Amino acid sequence: MALKAIPGLNKAFKNFLTNTLLMFALLPRKVNFTQLEIYGNYCEKTYRSRFSKHFEWVDFNLGLSSRLFETADRKAIAIDPSYISKPGRHTQGVGRFWSGCAQQARHGLEILGIGLIDIDKKDCLSLKAVQTPSPKSLAGCGVSLVSWYLTSILNLRDKLIQQTRYIVAGAYFSVHDFANSLEENGFLLVSRFRSDAALMYLHSGERTGRRGRPKLYDGKINFKELDLEKVTKVDLFPDEGDFHTAIAYSKSLKRNVRLVVFQPKEGKHILYFSTDTGMSAKNVVEYYRTRFRIEFCYRDGKQLSGLCDCQARDFDKLDFAFNSSLTAVNVAKNVIKPNYAKFSIANLMSLLYNCYLTKRFFAMSGFRPTCL
């Protein structure tokens, strides 16, 4: 159904894409060109050549999301970079990128994942994965990493803004240029500040009538001792700790934000915020926390659908492989919802592999499975 919504695809490529997504969803070993030839319907040369073809992954995945999130009222676009291990030195875009799992920079590749999250269902579908150029390439062009992330999002602006205006990102993206550029293009940012961020109370008193600029701010926020007259306590998750909210001025963003201060029973405080000052404290916290669902797309892609297994070395083929892997996870979620509600994605992929192998045994042996 999702393929029908994409114009310009011939029947041959539709059959190829269907077979490729099936292979990514069921192969229990590394999903590379060699394995695709062994299990799939095409030779290795065909897979290599057709992986260079451009395909509108966003349109296809939005078609899948319309079925999975058909009644969603609260949606957001989640963005998050992910490290992809890749040995060798001749792959396009290879370099040293931050690995959150290893907590250090490692040699390999990186993708920027753009996903659509349903806040109420607490689920995420990957829309597109964009490979990050190497740090040397970005430095040679005079482009910062955050600017490149921003450009990748704005290239899809017309399609994303039809779904929602909210972009949910990690604390790395809570910088002035990123937040303001998003707002100029119609988006609103939900993110998190560092624990030592400089934030100011807004002055709410009457003007003195004296000459000069009116007072705008009423002191820096001390998160260890909040001024309870200037913040509002909200009852969100009482078992976890205390939540307070206020509209505050951020020195780093140079703007007013809706701030939510979470003071857990143990550990440091956490500062959630939204550039939409009219957003409720509950939405700010729930939108940000649901962002981590995009990490599950990476987890399933790396463990189950060969996200790190591609043998290719150029951008186009790697792009096709990355998006095929994440889209296979999306397809599995759409199959599970109406048919196998109690299945995990791993259970479904095991079932697909067993069915596929049994069918192939009968096809190669010449016997009919219905024959007594």
PDB file of C-alpha atoms in Angstrom, residues 194-336:
ATOM      1  CA  ARG A 194      22.974  21.134  30.548  1.00  0.00           C
ATOM      2  CA  SER A 195      22.635  21.023  34.310  1.00  0.00           C
ATOM      3  CA  ASP A 196      24.763  24.206  34.660  1.00  0.00           C
ATOM      4  CA  ALA A 197      22.830  26.248  32.062  1.00  0.00           C
ATOM      5  CA  ALA A 198      22.440  29.979  32.728  1.00  0.00           C
ATOM      6  CA  LEU A 199      18.702  30.788  33.007  1.00  0.00           C
ATOM      7  CA  MET A 200      17.016  33.904  34.362  1.00  0.00           C
ATOM      8  CA  TYR A 201      13.696  34.534  36.054  1.00  0.00           C
ATOM      9  CA  LEU A 202      11.467  36.974  34.158  1.00  0.00           C
ATOM     10  CA  HIS A 203      10.610  40.197  35.961  1.00  0.00           C
ATOM     11  CA  SER A 204       6.873  40.312  36.618  1.00  0.00           C
ATOM     12  CA  GLY A 205       6.683  43.412  38.819  1.00  0.00           C
ATOM     13  CA  GLU A 206       5.310  46.811  37.899  1.00  0.00           C
ATOM     14  CA  ARG A 207       7.424  49.410  36.156  1.00  0.00           C
ATOM     15  CA  THR A 208       8.991  52.086  38.310  1.00  0.00           C
ATOM     16  CA  GLY A 209       8.235  54.896  35.884  1.00  0.00           C
ATOM     17  CA  ARG A 210      11.849  56.066  35.916  1.00  0.00           C
ATOM     18  CA  ARG A 211      13.918  56.781  32.844  1.00  0.00           C
ATOM     19  CA  GLY A 212      15.863  53.989  31.162  1.00  0.00           C
ATOM     20  CA  ARG A 213      15.206  50.481  29.996  1.00  0.00           C
ATOM     21  CA  PRO A 214      12.559  48.590  31.999  1.00  0.00           C
ATOM     22  CA  LYS A 215      13.758  45.686  34.107  1.00  0.00           C
ATOM     23  CA  LEU A 216      13.395  42.414  32.189  1.00  0.00           C
ATOM     24  CA  TYR A 217      14.933  39.768  34.440  1.00  0.00           C
ATOM     25  CA  ASP A 218      14.756  39.050  38.120  1.00  0.00           C
ATOM     26  CA  GLY A 219      17.955  37.198  38.905  1.00  0.00           C
ATOM     27  CA  LYS A 220      19.639  33.954  37.883  1.00  0.00           C
ATOM     28  CA  ILE A 221      17.868  30.694  38.682  1.00  0.00           C
ATOM     29  CA  ASN A 222      19.542  28.710  41.448  1.00  0.00           C
ATOM     30  CA  PHE A 223      18.415  25.139  40.821  1.00  0.00           C
ATOM     31  CA  LYS A 224      19.408  23.992  44.305  1.00  0.00           C
ATOM     32  CA  GLU A 225      17.106  26.577  45.873  1.00  0.00           C
ATOM     33  CA  LEU A 226      14.249  27.463  43.525  1.00  0.00           C
ATOM     34  CA  ASP A 227      12.211  30.582  44.247  1.00  0.00           C
ATOM     35  CA  LEU A 228       8.807  28.970  44.809  1.00  0.00           C
ATOM     36  CA  GLU A 229       7.072  32.304  44.212  1.00  0.00           C
ATOM     37  CA  LYS A 230       8.377  32.428  40.652  1.00  0.00           C
ATOM     38  CA  VAL A 231       7.964  28.779  39.641  1.00  0.00           C
ATOM     39  CA  THR A 232       4.926  26.526  39.657  1.00  0.00           C
ATOM     40  CA  LYS A 233       5.015  23.005  41.013  1.00  0.00           C
ATOM     41  CA  VAL A 234       3.329  20.452  38.737  1.00  0.00           C
ATOM     42  CA  ASP A 235       2.155  16.977  39.661  1.00  0.00           C
ATOM     43  CA  LEU A 236       3.559  14.732  36.919  1.00  0.00           C
ATOM     44  CA  PHE A 237       5.436  11.701  38.252  1.00  0.00           C
ATOM     45  CA  PRO A 238       5.457  12.012  42.060  1.00  0.00           C
ATOM     46  CA  ASP A 239       7.247   8.677  42.519  1.00  0.00           C
ATOM     47  CA  GLU A 240      10.268   9.989  40.611  1.00  0.00           C
ATOM     48  CA  GLY A 241      10.674  13.419  42.217  1.00  0.00           C
ATOM     49  CA  ASP A 242       9.501  17.047  42.004  1.00  0.00           C
ATOM     50  CA  PHE A 243       8.705  18.995  38.833  1.00  0.00           C
ATOM     51  CA  HIS A 244       8.603  22.807  38.669  1.00  0.00           C
ATOM     52  CA  THR A 245       7.889  24.942  35.627  1.00  0.00           C
ATOM     53  CA  ALA A 246       8.233  28.583  34.599  1.00  0.00           C
ATOM     54  CA  ILE A 247       8.840  30.747  31.570  1.00  0.00           C
ATOM     55  CA  ALA A 248      12.520  31.678  31.797  1.00  0.00           C
ATOM     56  CA  TYR A 249      15.148  33.458  29.728  1.00  0.00           C
ATOM     57  CA  SER A 250      17.972  31.343  28.327  1.00  0.00           C
ATOM     58  CA  LYS A 251      21.307  33.114  27.853  1.00  0.00           C
ATOM     59  CA  SER A 252      22.567  30.477  25.416  1.00  0.00           C
ATOM     60  CA  LEU A 253      19.463  30.551  23.212  1.00  0.00           C
ATOM     61  CA  LYS A 254      18.899  34.306  23.763  1.00  0.00           C
ATOM     62  CA  ARG A 255      15.157  33.806  24.102  1.00  0.00           C
ATOM     63  CA  ASN A 256      12.358  32.899  26.496  1.00  0.00           C
ATOM     64  CA  VAL A 257      11.556  29.203  26.877  1.00  0.00           C
ATOM     65  CA  ARG A 258       9.108  26.992  28.732  1.00  0.00           C
ATOM     66  CA  LEU A 259      11.365  25.473  31.384  1.00  0.00           C
ATOM     67  CA  VAL A 260      10.649  22.334  33.423  1.00  0.00           C
ATOM     68  CA  VAL A 261      13.014  21.565  36.299  1.00  0.00           C
ATOM     69  CA  PHE A 262      13.010  17.931  37.399  1.00  0.00           C
ATOM     70  CA  GLN A 263      14.537  17.296  40.801  1.00  0.00           C
ATOM     71  CA  PRO A 264      14.796  13.520  41.287  1.00  0.00           C
ATOM     72  CA  LYS A 265      14.951  11.915  44.684  1.00  0.00           C
ATOM     73  CA  GLU A 266      18.528  10.915  43.939  1.00  0.00           C
ATOM     74  CA  GLY A 267      20.995  12.507  41.555  1.00  0.00           C
ATOM     75  CA  LYS A 268      21.286  15.854  39.753  1.00  0.00           C
ATOM     76  CA  HIS A 269      18.452  17.985  38.470  1.00  0.00           C
ATOM     77  CA  ILE A 270      17.377  17.761  34.810  1.00  0.00           C
ATOM     78  CA  LEU A 271      16.312  20.791  32.766  1.00  0.00           C
ATOM     79  CA  TYR A 272      13.730  20.174  30.038  1.00  0.00           C
ATOM     80  CA  PHE A 273      12.600  23.030  27.807  1.00  0.00           C
ATOM     81  CA  SER A 274      10.550  23.974  24.766  1.00  0.00           C
ATOM     82  CA  THR A 275      10.816  27.042  22.550  1.00  0.00           C
ATOM     83  CA  ASP A 276       6.998  27.021  22.573  1.00  0.00           C
ATOM     84  CA  THR A 277       6.317  29.001  25.759  1.00  0.00           C
ATOM     85  CA  GLY A 278       2.642  28.028  25.614  1.00  0.00           C
ATOM     86  CA  MET A 279       3.404  24.317  25.815  1.00  0.00           C
ATOM     87  CA  SER A 280       2.348  22.565  29.027  1.00  0.00           C
ATOM     88  CA  ALA A 281       4.957  21.157  31.384  1.00  0.00           C
ATOM     89  CA  LYS A 282       3.481  17.682  30.947  1.00  0.00           C
ATOM     90  CA  ASN A 283       3.907  17.809  27.180  1.00  0.00           C
ATOM     91  CA  VAL A 284       7.471  19.085  27.456  1.00  0.00           C
ATOM     92  CA  VAL A 285       8.500  16.135  29.642  1.00  0.00           C
ATOM     93  CA  GLU A 286       6.546  13.474  27.742  1.00  0.00           C
ATOM     94  CA  TYR A 287       7.693  14.709  24.317  1.00  0.00           C
ATOM     95  CA  TYR A 288      11.335  14.680  25.361  1.00  0.00           C
ATOM     96  CA  ARG A 289      11.211  11.310  27.091  1.00  0.00           C
ATOM     97  CA  THR A 290       9.521   9.661  24.103  1.00  0.00           C
ATOM     98  CA  ARG A 291      12.458  10.785  21.949  1.00  0.00           C
ATOM     99  CA  PHE A 292      14.428   7.778  23.193  1.00  0.00           C
ATOM    100  CA  ARG A 293      12.144   5.488  21.190  1.00  0.00           C
ATOM    101  CA  ILE A 294      14.256   6.275  18.140  1.00  0.00           C
ATOM    102  CA  GLU A 295      17.091   4.451  19.909  1.00  0.00           C
ATOM    103  CA  PHE A 296      15.015   1.272  19.740  1.00  0.00           C
ATOM    104  CA  CYS A 297      14.880   1.625  15.945  1.00  0.00           C
ATOM    105  CA  TYR A 298      18.690   1.678  15.921  1.00  0.00           C
ATOM    106  CA  ARG A 299      18.844  -1.258  18.330  1.00  0.00           C
ATOM    107  CA  ASP A 300      16.532  -3.415  16.214  1.00  0.00           C
ATOM    108  CA  GLY A 301      18.312  -2.351  13.025  1.00  0.00           C
ATOM    109  CA  LYS A 302      21.755  -3.257  14.365  1.00  0.00           C
ATOM    110  CA  GLN A 303      20.721  -6.508  16.048  1.00  0.00           C
ATOM    111  CA  LEU A 304      18.094  -7.848  13.649  1.00  0.00           C
ATOM    112  CA  SER A 305      18.117  -6.210  10.201  1.00  0.00           C
ATOM    113  CA  GLY A 306      21.775  -5.669   9.300  1.00  0.00           C
ATOM    114  CA  LEU A 307      22.171  -1.925   9.845  1.00  0.00           C
ATOM    115  CA  CYS A 308      25.956  -2.298  10.199  1.00  0.00           C
ATOM    116  CA  ASP A 309      26.506  -5.066   7.632  1.00  0.00           C
ATOM    117  CA  CYS A 310      26.607  -3.307   4.244  1.00  0.00           C
ATOM    118  CA  GLN A 311      29.655  -4.120   2.088  1.00  0.00           C
ATOM    119  CA  ALA A 312      29.331  -0.985  -0.073  1.00  0.00           C
ATOM    120  CA  ARG A 313      31.704   1.962   0.112  1.00  0.00           C
ATOM    121  CA  ASP A 314      29.913   4.843  -1.648  1.00  0.00           C
ATOM    122  CA  PHE A 315      27.241   7.189  -0.285  1.00  0.00           C
ATOM    123  CA  ASP A 316      24.353   6.091  -2.519  1.00  0.00           C
ATOM    124  CA  LYS A 317      24.611   2.365  -1.804  1.00  0.00           C
ATOM    125  CA  LEU A 318      25.193   2.929   1.900  1.00  0.00           C
ATOM    126  CA  ASP A 319      22.175   5.243   2.011  1.00  0.00           C
ATOM    127  CA  PHE A 320      19.996   2.565   0.411  1.00  0.00           C
ATOM    128  CA  ALA A 321      21.291  -0.089   2.814  1.00  0.00           C
ATOM    129  CA  PHE A 322      20.804   2.035   5.956  1.00  0.00           C
ATOM    130  CA  ASN A 323      17.265   3.000   5.015  1.00  0.00           C
ATOM    131  CA  SER A 324      16.355  -0.526   3.909  1.00  0.00           C
ATOM    132  CA  SER A 325      17.397  -1.843   7.314  1.00  0.00           C
ATOM    133  CA  LEU A 326      15.392   0.734   9.286  1.00  0.00           C
ATOM    134  CA  THR A 327      12.404   0.476   6.941  1.00  0.00           C
ATOM    135  CA  ALA A 328      12.356  -3.308   7.393  1.00  0.00           C
ATOM    136  CA  VAL A 329      11.878  -2.673  11.127  1.00  0.00           C
ATOM    137  CA  ASN A 330       8.997  -0.298  10.289  1.00  0.00           C
ATOM    138  CA  VAL A 331       7.354  -2.936   8.101  1.00  0.00           C
ATOM    139  CA  ALA A 332       7.709  -5.510  10.895  1.00  0.00           C
ATOM    140  CA  LYS A 333       5.936  -3.156  13.314  1.00  0.00           C
ATOM    141  CA  ASN A 334       3.069  -2.733  10.837  1.00  0.00           C
ATOM    142  CA  VAL A 335       2.764  -6.512  10.450  1.00  0.00           C
ATOM    143  CA  ILE A 336       2.821  -7.114  14.213  1.00  0.00           C
TER     144      ILE A 336
END
